[in-house]
mmCIF file of C-alpha atoms in Angstrom:
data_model
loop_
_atom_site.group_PDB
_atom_site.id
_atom_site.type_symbol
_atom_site.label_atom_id
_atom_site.label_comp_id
_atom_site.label_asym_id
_atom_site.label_seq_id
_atom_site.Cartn_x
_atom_site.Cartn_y
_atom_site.Cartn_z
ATOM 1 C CA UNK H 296 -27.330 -9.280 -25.380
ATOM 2 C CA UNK H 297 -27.268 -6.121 -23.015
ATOM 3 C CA UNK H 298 -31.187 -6.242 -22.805
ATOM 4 C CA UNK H 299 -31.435 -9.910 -22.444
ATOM 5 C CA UNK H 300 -29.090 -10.060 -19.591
ATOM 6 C CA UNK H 301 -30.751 -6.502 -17.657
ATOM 7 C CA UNK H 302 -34.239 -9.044 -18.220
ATOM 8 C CA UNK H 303 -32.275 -11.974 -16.503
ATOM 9 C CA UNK H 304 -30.881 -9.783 -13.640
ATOM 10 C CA UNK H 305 -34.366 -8.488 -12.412
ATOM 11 C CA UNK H 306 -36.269 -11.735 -13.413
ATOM 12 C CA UNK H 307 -37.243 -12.865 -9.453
ATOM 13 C CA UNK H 308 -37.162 -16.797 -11.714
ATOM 14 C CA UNK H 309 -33.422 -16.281 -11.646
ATOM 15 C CA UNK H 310 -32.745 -15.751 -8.199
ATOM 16 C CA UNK H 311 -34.829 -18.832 -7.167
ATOM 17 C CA UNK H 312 -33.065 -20.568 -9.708
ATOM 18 C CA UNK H 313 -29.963 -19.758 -9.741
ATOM 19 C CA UNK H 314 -29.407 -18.263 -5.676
ATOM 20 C CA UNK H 315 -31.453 -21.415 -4.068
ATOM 21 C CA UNK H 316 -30.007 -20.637 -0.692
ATOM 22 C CA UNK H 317 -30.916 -16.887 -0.420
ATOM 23 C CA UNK H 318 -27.981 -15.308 -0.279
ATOM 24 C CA UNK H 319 -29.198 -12.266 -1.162
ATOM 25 C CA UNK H 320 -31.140 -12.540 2.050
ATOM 26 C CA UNK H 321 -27.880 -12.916 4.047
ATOM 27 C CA UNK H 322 -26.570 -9.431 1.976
ATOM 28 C CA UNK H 323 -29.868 -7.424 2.697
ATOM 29 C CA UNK H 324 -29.123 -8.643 6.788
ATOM 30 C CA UNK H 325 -25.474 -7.483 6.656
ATOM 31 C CA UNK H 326 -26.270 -3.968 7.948
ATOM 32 C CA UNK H 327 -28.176 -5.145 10.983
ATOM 33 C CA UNK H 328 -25.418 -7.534 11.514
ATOM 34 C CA UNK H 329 -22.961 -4.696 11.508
ATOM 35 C CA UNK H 330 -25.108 -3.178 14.255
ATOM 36 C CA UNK H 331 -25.423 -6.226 16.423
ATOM 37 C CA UNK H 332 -21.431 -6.893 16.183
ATOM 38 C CA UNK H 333 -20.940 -3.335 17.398
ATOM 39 C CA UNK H 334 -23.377 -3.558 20.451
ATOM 40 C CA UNK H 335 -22.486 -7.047 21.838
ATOM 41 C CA UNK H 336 -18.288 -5.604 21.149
ATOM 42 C CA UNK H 337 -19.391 -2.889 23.687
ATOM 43 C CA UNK H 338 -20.224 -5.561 26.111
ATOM 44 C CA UNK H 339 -16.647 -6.768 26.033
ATOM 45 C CA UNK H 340 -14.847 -6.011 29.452
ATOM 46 C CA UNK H 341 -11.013 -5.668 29.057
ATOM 47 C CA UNK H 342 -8.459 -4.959 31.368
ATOM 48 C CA UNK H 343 -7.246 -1.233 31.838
ATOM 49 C CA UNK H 344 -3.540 -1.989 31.319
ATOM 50 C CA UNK H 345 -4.463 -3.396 27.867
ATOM 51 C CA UNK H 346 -4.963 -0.023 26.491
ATOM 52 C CA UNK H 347 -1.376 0.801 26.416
ATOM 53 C CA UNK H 348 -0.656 -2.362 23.768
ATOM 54 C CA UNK H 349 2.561 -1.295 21.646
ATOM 55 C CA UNK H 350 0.642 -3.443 18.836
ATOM 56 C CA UNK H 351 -2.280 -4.842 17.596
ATOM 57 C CA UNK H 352 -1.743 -7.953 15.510
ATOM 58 C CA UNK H 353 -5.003 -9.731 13.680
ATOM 59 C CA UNK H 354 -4.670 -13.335 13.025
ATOM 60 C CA UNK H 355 -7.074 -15.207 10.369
ATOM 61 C CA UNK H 356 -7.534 -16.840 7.160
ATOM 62 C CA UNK H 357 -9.740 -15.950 4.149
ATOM 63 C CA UNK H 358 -12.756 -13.901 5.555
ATOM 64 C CA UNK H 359 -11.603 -13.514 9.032
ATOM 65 C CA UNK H 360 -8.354 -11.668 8.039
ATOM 66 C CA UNK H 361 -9.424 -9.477 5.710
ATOM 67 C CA UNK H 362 -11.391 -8.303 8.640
ATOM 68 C CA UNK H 363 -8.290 -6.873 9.721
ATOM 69 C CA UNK H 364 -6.943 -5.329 6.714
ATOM 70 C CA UNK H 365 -10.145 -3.617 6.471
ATOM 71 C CA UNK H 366 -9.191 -2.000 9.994
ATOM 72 C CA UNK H 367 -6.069 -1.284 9.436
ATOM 73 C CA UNK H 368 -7.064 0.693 6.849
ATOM 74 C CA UNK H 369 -9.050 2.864 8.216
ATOM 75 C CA UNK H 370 -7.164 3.379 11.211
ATOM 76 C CA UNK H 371 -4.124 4.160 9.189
ATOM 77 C CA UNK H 372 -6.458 6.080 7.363
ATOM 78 C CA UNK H 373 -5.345 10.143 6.704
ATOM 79 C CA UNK H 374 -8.729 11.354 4.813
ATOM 80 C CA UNK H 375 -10.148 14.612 5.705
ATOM 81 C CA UNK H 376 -13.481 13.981 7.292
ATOM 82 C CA UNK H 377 -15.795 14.107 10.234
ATOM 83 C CA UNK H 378 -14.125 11.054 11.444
ATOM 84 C CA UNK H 379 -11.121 11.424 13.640
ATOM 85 C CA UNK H 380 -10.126 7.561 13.159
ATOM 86 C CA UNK H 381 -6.239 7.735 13.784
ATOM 87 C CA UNK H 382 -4.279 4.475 15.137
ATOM 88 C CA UNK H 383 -2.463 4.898 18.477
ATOM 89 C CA UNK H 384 -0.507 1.618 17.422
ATOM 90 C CA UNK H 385 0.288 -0.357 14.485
ATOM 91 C CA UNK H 386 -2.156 -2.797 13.075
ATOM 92 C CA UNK H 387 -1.321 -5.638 11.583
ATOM 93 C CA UNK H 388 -2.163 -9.226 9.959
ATOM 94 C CA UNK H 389 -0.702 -12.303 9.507
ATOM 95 C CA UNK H 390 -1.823 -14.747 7.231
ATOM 96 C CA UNK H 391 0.176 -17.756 8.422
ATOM 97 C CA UNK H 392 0.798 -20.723 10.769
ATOM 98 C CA UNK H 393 3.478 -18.642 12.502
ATOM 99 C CA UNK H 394 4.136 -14.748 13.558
ATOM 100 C CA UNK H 395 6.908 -13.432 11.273
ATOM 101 C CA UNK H 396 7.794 -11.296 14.332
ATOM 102 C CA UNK H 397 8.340 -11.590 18.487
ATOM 103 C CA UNK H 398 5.175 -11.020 20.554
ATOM 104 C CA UNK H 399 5.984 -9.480 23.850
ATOM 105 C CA UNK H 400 2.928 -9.364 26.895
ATOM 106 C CA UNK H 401 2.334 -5.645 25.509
ATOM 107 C CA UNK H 402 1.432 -7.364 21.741
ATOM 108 C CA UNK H 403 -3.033 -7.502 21.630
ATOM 109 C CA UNK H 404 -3.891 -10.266 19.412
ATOM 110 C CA UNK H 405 -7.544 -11.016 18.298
ATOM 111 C CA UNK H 406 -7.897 -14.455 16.802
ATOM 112 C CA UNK H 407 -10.298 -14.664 14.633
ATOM 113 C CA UNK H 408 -11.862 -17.820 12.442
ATOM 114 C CA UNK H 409 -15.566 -18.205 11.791
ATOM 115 C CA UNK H 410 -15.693 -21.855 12.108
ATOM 116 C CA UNK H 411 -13.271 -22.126 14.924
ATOM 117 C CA UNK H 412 -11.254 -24.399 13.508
ATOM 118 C CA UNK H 413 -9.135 -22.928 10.830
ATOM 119 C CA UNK H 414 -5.411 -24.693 11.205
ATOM 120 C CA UNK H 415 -3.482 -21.455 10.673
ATOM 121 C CA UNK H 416 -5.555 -19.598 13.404
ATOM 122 C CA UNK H 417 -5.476 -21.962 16.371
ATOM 123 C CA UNK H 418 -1.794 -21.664 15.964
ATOM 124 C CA UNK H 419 -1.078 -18.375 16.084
ATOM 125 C CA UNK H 420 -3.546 -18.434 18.853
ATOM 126 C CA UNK H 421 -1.274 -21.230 20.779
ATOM 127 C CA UNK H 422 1.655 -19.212 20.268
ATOM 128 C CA UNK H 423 -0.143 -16.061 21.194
ATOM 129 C CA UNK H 424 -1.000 -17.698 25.145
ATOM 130 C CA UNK H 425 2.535 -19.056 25.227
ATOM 131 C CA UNK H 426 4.244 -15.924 25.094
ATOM 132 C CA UNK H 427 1.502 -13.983 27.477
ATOM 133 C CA UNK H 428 0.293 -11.639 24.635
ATOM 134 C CA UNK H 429 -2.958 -10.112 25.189
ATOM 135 C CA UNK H 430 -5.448 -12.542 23.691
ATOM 136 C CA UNK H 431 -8.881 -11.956 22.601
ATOM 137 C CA UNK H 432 -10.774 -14.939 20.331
ATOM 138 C CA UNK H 433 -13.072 -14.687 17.541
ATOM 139 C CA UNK H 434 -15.215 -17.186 16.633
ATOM 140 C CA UNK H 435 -18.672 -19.184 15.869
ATOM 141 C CA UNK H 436 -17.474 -22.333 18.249
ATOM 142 C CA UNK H 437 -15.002 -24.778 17.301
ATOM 143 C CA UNK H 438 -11.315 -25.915 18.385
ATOM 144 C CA UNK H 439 -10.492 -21.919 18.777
ATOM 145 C CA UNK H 440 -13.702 -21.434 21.068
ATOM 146 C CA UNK H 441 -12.918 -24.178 23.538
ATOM 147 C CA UNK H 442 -9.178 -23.220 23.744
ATOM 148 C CA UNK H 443 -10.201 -19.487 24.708
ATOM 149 C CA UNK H 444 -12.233 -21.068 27.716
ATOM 150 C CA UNK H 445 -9.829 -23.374 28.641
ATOM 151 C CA UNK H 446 -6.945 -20.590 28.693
ATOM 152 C CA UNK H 447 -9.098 -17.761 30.137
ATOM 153 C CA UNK H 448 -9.231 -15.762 27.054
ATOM 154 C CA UNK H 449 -12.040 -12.976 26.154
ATOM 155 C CA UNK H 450 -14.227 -14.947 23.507
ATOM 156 C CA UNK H 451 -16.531 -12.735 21.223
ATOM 157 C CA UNK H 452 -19.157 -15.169 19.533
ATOM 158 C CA UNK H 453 -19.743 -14.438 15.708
ATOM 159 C CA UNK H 454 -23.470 -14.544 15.814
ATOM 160 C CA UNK H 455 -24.574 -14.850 12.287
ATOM 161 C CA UNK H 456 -25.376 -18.009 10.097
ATOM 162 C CA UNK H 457 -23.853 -17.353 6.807
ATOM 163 C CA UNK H 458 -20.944 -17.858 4.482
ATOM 164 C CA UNK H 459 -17.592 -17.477 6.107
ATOM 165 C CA UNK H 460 -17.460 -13.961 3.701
ATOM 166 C CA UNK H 461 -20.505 -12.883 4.206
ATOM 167 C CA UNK H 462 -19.608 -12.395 7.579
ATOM 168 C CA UNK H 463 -16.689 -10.098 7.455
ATOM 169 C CA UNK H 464 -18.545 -6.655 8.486
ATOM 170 C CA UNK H 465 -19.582 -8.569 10.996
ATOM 171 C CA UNK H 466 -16.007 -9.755 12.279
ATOM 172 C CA UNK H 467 -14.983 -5.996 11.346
ATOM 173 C CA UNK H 468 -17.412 -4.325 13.436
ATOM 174 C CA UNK H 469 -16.400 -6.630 16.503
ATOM 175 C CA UNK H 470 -12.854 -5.634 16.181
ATOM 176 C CA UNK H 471 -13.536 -1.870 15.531
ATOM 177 C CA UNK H 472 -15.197 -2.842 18.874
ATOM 178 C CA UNK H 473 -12.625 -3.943 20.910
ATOM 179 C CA UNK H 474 -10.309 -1.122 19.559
ATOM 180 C CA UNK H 475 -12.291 1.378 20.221
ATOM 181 C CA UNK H 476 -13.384 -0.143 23.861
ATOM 182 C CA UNK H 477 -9.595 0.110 24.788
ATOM 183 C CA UNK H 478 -9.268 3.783 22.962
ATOM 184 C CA UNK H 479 -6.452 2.495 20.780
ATOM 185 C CA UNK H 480 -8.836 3.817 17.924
ATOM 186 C CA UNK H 481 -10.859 6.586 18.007
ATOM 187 C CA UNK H 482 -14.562 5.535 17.181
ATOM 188 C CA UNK H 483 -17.486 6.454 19.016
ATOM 189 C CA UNK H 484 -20.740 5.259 18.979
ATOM 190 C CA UNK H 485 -22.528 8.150 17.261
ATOM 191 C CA UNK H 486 -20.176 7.681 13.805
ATOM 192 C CA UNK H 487 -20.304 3.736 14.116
ATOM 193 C CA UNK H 488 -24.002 3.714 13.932
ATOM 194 C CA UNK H 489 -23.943 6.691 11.190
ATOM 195 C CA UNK H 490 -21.716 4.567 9.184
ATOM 196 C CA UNK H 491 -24.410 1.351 9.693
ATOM 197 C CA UNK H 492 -27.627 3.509 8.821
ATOM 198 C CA UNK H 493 -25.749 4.488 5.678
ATOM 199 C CA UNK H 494 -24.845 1.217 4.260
ATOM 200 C CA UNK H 495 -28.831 -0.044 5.303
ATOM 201 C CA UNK H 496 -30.111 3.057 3.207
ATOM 202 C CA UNK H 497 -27.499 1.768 -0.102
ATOM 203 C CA UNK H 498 -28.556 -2.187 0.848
ATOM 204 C CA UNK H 499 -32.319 -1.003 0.278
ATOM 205 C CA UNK H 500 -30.940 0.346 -3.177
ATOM 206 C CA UNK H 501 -28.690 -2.272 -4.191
ATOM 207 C CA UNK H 502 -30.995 -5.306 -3.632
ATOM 208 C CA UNK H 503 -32.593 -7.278 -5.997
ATOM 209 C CA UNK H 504 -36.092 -5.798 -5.957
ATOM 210 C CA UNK H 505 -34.751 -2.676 -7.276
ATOM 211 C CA UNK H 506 -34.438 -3.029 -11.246
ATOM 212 C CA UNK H 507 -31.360 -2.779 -12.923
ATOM 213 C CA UNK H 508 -32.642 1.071 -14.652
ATOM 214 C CA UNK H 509 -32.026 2.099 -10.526
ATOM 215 C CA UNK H 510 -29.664 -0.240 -9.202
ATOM 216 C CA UNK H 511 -26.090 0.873 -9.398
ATOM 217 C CA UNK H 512 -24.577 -2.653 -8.299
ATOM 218 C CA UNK H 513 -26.416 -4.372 -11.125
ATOM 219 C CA UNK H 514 -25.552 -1.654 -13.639
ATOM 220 C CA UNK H 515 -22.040 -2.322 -12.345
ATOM 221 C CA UNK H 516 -22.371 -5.737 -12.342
ATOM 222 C CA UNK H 517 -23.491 -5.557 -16.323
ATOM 223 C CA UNK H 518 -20.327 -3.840 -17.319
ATOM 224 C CA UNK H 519 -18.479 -6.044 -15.822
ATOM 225 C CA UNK H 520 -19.642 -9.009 -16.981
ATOM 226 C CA UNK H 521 -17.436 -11.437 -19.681
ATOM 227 C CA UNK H 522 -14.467 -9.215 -18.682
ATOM 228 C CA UNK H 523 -10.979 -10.128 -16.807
ATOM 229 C CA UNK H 524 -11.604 -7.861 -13.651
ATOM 230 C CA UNK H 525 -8.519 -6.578 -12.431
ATOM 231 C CA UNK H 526 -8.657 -4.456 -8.902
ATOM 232 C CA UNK H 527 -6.558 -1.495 -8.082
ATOM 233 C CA UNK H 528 -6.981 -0.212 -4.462
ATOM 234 C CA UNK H 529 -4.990 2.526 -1.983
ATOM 235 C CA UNK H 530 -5.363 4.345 0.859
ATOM 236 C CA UNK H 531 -8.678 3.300 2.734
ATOM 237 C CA UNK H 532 -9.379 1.135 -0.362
ATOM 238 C CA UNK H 533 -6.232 -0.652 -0.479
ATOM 239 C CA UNK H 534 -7.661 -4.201 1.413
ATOM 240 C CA UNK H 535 -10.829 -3.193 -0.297
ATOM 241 C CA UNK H 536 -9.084 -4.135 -3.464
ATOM 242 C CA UNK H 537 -8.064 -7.794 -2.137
ATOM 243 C CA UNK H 538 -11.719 -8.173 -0.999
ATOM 244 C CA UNK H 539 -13.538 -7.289 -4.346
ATOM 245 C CA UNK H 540 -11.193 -9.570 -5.951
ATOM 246 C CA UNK H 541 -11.676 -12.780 -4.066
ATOM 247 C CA UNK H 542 -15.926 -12.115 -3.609
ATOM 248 C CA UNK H 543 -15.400 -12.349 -7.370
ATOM 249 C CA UNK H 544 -13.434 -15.491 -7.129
ATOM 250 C CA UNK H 545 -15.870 -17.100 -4.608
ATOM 251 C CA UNK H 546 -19.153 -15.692 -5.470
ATOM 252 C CA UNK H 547 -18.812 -15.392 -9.208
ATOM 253 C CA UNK H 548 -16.284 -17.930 -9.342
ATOM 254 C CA UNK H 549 -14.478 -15.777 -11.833
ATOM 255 C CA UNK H 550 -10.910 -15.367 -12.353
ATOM 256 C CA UNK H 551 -9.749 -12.053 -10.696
ATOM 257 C CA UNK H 552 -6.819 -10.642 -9.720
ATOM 258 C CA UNK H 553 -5.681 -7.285 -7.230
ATOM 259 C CA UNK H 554 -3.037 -4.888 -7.098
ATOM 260 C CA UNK H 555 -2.341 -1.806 -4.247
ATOM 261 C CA UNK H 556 -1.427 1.792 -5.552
ATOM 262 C CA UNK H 557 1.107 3.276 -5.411
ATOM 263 C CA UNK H 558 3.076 -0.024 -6.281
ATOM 264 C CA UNK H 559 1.914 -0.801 -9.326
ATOM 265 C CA UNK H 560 3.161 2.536 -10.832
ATOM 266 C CA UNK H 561 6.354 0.781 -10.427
ATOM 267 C CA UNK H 562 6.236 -2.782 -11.674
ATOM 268 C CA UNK H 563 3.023 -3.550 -13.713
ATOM 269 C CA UNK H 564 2.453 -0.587 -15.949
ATOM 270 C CA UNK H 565 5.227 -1.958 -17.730
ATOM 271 C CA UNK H 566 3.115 -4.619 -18.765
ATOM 272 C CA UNK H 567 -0.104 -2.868 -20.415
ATOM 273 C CA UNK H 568 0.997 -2.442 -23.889
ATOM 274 C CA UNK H 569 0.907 -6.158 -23.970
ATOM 275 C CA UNK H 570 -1.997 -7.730 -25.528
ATOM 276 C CA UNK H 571 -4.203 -9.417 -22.500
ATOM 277 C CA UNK H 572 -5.681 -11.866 -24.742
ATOM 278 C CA UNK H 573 -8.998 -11.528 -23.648
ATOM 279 C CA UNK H 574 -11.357 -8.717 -22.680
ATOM 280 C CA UNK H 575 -10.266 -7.177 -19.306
ATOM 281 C CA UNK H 576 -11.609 -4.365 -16.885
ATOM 282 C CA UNK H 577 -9.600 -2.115 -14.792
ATOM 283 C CA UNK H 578 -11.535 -1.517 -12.070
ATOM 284 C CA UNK H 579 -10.692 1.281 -9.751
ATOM 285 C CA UNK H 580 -11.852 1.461 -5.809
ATOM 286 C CA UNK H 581 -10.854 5.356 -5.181
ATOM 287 C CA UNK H 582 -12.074 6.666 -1.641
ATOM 288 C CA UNK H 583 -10.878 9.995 -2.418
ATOM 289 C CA UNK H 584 -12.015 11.671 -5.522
ATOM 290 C CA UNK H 585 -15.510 12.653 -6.698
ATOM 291 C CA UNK H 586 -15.348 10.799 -9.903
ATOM 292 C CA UNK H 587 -18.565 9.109 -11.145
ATOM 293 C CA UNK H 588 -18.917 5.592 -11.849
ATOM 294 C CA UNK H 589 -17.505 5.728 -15.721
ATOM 295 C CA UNK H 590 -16.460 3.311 -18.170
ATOM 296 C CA UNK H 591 -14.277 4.179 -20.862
ATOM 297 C CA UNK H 592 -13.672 7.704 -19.785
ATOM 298 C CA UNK H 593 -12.881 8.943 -16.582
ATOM 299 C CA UNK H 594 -15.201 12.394 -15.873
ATOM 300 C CA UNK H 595 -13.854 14.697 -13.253
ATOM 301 C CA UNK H 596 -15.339 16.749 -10.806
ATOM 302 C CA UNK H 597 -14.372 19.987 -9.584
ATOM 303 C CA UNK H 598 -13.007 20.648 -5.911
ATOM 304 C CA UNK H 599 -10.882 17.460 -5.378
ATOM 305 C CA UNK H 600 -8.123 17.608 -2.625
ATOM 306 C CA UNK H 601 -5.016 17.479 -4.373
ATOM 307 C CA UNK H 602 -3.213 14.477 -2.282
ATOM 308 C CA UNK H 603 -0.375 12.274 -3.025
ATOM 309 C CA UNK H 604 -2.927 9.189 -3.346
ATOM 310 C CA UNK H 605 -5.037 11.845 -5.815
ATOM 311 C CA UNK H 606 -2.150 11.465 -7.721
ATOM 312 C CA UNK H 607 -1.373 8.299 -7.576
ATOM 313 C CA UNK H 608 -4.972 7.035 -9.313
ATOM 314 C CA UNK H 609 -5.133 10.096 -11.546
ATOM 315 C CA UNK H 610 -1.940 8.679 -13.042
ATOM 316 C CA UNK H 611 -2.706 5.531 -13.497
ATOM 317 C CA UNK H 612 -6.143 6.356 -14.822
ATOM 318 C CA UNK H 613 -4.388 8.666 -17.576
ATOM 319 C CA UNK H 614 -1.637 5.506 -18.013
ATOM 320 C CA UNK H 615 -4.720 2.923 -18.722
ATOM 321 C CA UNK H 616 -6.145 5.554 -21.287
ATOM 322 C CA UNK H 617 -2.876 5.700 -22.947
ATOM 323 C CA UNK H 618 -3.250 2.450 -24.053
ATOM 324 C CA UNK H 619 -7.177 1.671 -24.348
ATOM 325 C CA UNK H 620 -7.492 -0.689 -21.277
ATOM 326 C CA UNK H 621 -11.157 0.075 -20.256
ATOM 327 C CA UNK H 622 -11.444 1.337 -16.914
ATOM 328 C CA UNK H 623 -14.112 2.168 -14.302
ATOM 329 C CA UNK H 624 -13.750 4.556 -11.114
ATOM 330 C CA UNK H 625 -15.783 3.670 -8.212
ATOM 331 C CA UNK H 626 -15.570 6.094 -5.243
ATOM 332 C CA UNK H 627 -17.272 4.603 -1.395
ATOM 333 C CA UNK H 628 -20.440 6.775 0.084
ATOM 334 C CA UNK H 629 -20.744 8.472 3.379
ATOM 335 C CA UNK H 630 -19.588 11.252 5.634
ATOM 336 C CA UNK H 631 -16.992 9.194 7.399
ATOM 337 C CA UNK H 632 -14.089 6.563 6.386
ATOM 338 C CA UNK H 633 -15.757 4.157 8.588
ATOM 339 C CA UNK H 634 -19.118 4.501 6.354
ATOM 340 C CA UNK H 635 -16.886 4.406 3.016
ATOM 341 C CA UNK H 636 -15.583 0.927 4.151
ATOM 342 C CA UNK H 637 -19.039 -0.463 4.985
ATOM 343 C CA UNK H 638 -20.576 0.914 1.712
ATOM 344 C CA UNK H 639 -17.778 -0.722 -0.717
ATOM 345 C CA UNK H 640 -17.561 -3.283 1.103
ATOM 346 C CA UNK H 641 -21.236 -4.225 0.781
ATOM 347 C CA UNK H 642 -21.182 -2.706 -2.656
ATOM 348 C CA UNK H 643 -18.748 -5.188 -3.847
ATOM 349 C CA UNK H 644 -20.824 -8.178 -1.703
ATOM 350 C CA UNK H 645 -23.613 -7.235 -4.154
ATOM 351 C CA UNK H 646 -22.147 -6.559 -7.576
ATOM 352 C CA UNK H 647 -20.280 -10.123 -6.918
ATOM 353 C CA UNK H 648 -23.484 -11.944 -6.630
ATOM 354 C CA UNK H 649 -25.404 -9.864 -9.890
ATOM 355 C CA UNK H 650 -21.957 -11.411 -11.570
ATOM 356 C CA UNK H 651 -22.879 -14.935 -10.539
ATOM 357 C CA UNK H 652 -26.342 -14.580 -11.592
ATOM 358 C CA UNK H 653 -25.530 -13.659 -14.985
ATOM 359 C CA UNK H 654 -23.250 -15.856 -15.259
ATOM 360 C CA UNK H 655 -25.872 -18.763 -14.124
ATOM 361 C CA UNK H 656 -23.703 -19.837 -10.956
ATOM 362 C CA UNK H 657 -24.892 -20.680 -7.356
ATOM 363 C CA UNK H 658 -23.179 -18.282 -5.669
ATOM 364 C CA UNK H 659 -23.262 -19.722 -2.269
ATOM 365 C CA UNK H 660 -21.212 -22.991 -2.271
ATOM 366 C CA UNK H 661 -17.540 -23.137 -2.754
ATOM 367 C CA UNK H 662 -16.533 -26.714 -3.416
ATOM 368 C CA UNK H 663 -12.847 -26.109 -5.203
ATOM 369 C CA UNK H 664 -12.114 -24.448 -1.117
ATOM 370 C CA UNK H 665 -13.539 -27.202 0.573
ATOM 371 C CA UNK H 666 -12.017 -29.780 -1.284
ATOM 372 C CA UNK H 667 -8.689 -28.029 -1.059
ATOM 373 C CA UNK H 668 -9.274 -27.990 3.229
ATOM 374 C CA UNK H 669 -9.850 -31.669 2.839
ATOM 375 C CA UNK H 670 -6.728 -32.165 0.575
ATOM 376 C CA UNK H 671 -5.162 -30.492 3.249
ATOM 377 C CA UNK H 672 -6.260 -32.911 5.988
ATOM 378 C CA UNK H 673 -5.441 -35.857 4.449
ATOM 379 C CA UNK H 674 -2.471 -34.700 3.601
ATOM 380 C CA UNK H 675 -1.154 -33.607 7.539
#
């Protein structure tokens, strides 16, 4: 079965087949994407006075919010590295038709929706103009487009033609952008386009061309496969963890669920001497130790930083081998926390869509979220 499916992943029948649309195309382009989100960001003229925001507050949906958990992240980010990333303000996102806190004229909030005309977005972004927050817009067109104009507001356009989620390093790079622009985040243009030639060199490795006997994502992608994939995350990887889990909801369209170190440690342990019922994968995104990708065992490496979120995975690692839940470590690549994002984050773009394929699933469409949208309308 192991053979038969490594011959289906690098058969170039399946991908016409089974990926009619090319999205594997639209992965391969995400790294020049990143590049031309972080040039036309630089174009972006703000007002001075905006640089001394007391917040920054991401509004979105699906795709366009994880966006900003992804930069949260790795502003809050604390990792020793060449990177001096450290937030200035608080970043934060809501996920909701209204802002679970006050916004004062000193609150920055980027809208951001691919289409335009997500429900939940173009109301925050209302209530964002009422109150005289600093408002920036992020979008392909739509309702949220034509209300930036019509209100004055900074519009970035989100120049790509894909999937909603295929676009999120693109959104991510245009708000890394703007923060940087208005030196609430410390990002400069030589490690932004470091981080971008780093995930083009791993997109060269991890696409499709490359057989399975060199391809990490498809190796990945084959252990994986017929198992319950639950995501643990923390740190720089703790968003990370919410994005693996729904590209393997919406480009596997496999069941998948997420949890965030070090919370876990004190709720769901409890739960794994209880029988899952079916076989499951504990699949760990770890952006600080040097583990290798492992299955089954977890092999350490010498020289690791002894830090509090060190601790946190090597305890649950040793708690999942305590009771023979299989278990894989997957650490990001590159120099700088920025290039760790963009490499997992393409990683799991690309190990999603080798999941789909062997399961025999377009990955492109998602019909069970559009019809829910149009349940939705017709139910307003």
């Amino acid at each position: 079965m192991a053979e038969e499916a490594k011959h289906l992943i690098d058969d170039k029948g399946t991908y016409s087949r089974v990926d009619p649309s090319g999205l594997r195309h639209r992965l391969r382009a995400i790294p020049d994407q990143c590049l031309a989100a972080w040039q036309s960001s630089q174009k972006l003229s703000l007002p001075g006075a905006w640089s001394s925001g007391s917040k920054v507050v991401v509004g979105g949906m699906g795709g366009s919010a994880m966006a900003g958990d992804l930069a949260a992240d790795l502003a809050a980010s604390k990792l020793s590295s060449a990177s001096t990333l450290a937030p200035r303000v608080p970043i934060l996102v809501v996920r909701d038709l209204a802002f679970p806190f006050s916004l004062d004229q000193g609150t920055i909030f980027i809208a951001s929706s691919y289409s335009g005309n997500t429900e939940e977005t173009i109301a925050l972004f209302d209530q964002a103009v009422k109150a005289k927050a600093r408002t920036i817009a992020i979008g392909s067109g739509g309702k949220l487009s034509q209300r930036a104009r019509n209100a004055g507001v900074p519009l970035l356009h989100i120049d790509v033609s894909s999937e909603p989620r295929t676009a999120v390093a693109y959104n991510l790079m245009l708000i890394l952008g703007v923060l940087s622009g208005l030196r609430l985040l410390d990002l400069d243009e030589d490690e932004a386009t470091s981080a971008i030639s780093s995930v083009s060199h791993n997109a060269s490795v991890w696409s499709e061309d490359v057989p399975a006997v060199d391809n990490p994502a498809k190796r990945i992608a084959l252990e994986l496969m017929d198992n319950l994939i639950i995501v643990y995350g923390s740190g720089l990887f703790s968003g990370m963890a919410r994005r693996w889990k729904s590209q393997f909801n919406e480009n596997a369209k496999m069941w998948s669920f997420y949890e965030v170190l070090p919370e876990l440690l004190h709720n769901s342990v409890e739960a794994f001497a209880s029988p899952i019922g079916q076989p499951a994968m504990a699949l760990i995104l770890d952006p600080l130790t040097k583990d290798d990708v492992t299955s089954g065992a977890v092999v350490r490496k010498p020289g690791v930083d002894s830090t509090i979120h060190e601790r946190h995975n090597r305890v649950i690692l040793e708690t999942l081998a305590n009771h023979d839940i299989p278990r894989m470590v997957l650490n990001g690549d590159g120099s700088s926390p920025l290039a760790r994002i963009l490499n997992m984050l393409l990683l799991g773009d690309y190990v999603s869509y080798y999941l789909a394929l062997l399961r025999g699933v377009d990955p492109s469409p998602n019909p069970s979220i559009n019809a829910a949208k149009e349940l939705l309308l017709g139910s307003g």
